[in-house]
Coordinates of C-alpha atoms in Angstrom, one line a residue:
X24 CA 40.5 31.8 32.0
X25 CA 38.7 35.2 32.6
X26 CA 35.5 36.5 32.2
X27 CA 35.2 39.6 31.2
X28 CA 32.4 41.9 30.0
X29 CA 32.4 45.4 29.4
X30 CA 30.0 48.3 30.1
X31 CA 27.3 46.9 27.2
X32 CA 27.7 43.0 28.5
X33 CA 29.8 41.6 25.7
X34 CA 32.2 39.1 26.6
X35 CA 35.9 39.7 26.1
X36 CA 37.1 36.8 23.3
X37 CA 40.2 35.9 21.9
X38 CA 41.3 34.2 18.4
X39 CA 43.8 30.8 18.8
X40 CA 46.3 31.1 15.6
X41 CA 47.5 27.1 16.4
X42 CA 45.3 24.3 15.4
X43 CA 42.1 25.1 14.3
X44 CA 42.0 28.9 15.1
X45 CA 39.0 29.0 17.6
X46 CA 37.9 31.7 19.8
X47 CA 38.2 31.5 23.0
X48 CA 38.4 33.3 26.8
X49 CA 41.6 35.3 27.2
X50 CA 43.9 32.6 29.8
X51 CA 46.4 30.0 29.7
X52 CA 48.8 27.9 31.8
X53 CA 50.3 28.7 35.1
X54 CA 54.0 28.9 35.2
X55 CA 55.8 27.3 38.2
X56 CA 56.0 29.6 41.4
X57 CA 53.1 31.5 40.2
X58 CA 49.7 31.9 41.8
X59 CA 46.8 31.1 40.2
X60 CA 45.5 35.1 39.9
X61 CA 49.5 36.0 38.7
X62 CA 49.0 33.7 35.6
X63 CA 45.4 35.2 35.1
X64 CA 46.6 38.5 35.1
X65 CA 49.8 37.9 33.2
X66 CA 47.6 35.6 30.4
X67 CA 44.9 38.3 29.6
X68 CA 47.3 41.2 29.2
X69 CA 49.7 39.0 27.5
X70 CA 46.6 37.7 24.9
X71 CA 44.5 41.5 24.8
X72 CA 47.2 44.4 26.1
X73 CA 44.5 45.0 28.9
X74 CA 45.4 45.3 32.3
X75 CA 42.4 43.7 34.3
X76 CA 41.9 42.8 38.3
X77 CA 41.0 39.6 39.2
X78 CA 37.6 38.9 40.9
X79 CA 35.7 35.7 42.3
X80 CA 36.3 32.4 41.1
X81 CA 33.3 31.4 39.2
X82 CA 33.5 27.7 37.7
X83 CA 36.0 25.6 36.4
X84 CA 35.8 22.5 33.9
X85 CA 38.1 19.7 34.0
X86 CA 39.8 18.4 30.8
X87 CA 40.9 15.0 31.2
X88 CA 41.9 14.6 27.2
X89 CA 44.3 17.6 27.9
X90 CA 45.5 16.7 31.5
X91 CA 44.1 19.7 32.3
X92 CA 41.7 22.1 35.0
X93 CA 40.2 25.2 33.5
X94 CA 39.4 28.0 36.4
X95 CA 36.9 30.8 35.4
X96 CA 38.0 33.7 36.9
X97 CA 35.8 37.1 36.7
X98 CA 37.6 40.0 36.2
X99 CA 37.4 43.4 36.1
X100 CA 38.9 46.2 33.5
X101 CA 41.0 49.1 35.5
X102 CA 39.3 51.5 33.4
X103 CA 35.4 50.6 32.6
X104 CA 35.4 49.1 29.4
X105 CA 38.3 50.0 27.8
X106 CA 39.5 49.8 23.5
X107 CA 41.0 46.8 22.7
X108 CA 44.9 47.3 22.8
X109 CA 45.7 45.3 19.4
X110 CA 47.9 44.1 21.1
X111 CA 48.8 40.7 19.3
X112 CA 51.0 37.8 20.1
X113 CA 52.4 34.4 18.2
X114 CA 49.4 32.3 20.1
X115 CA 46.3 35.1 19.2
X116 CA 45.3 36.4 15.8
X117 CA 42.4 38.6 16.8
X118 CA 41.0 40.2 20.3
X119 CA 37.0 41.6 20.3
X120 CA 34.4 41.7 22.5
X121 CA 31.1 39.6 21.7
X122 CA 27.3 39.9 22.7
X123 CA 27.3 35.6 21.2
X124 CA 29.2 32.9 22.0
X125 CA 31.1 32.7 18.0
X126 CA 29.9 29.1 16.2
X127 CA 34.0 28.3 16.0
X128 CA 34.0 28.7 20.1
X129 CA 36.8 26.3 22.1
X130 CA 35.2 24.2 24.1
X131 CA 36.1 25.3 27.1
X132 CA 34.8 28.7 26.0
X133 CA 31.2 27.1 24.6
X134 CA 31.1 25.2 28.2
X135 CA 31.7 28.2 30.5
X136 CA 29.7 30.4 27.9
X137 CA 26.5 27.8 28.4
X138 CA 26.9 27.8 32.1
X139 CA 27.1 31.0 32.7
X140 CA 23.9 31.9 30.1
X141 CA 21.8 29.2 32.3
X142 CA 22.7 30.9 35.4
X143 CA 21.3 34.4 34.3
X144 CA 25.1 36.0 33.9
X145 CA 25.2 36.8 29.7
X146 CA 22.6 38.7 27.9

């Protein structure tokens, strides 16, 4: 998953379209031979049309119910904060950037969005 804020600190969130539509980080699964920073890279354009670098690793949350690790990954635009693409695909309905975590947040979204607000990183 990435974390990524522009120029006036909101947070880069997507829209799910499957189950019950909740907003979430741009990310997804890792397909086999790729690295883990290929599939970040490759997720967040795929979900927002923006091409982004990849930074530190910052956290990651383990999701037993899903069989599942999530990896928070910062990242960073290639051009300062740039407009959102509208770019849209079959898995996201909506792309914005938010100064607050939305109330229909994933939970992997509200987790990593509470962590990082406890340690000083959102506004």
């Amino acid at each position: 998953m990435a974390w990524a804020q522009d120029s006036e600190s909101r947070v880069l969130m997507v829209r799910q379209t499957a189950g019950q539509k909740l907003w979430t980080l741009p990310g997804g699964k890792v397909r086999p031979r790729e690295s883990l920073e290929e599939a970040l890279l490759r997720e967040v354009f795929e979900e927002t049309g923006l091409r982004v670098q990849a930074g530190k690793w910052i956290d990651m949350m383990d999701r037993p119910d899903r069989g599942a690790i999530m990896i928070l990954y910062a990242v960073n635009f290639m051009e300062g904060s740039p407009a959102l693409a509208g770019r849209l695909n079959k898995e996201i309905s909506q792309v914005r950037y938010s100064l607050k975590l939305p109330r229909d947040a994933s939970p992997s979204a509200t987790y990593f969005w509470q962590r990082r607000k406890t340690n000083g990183s959102v506004s």
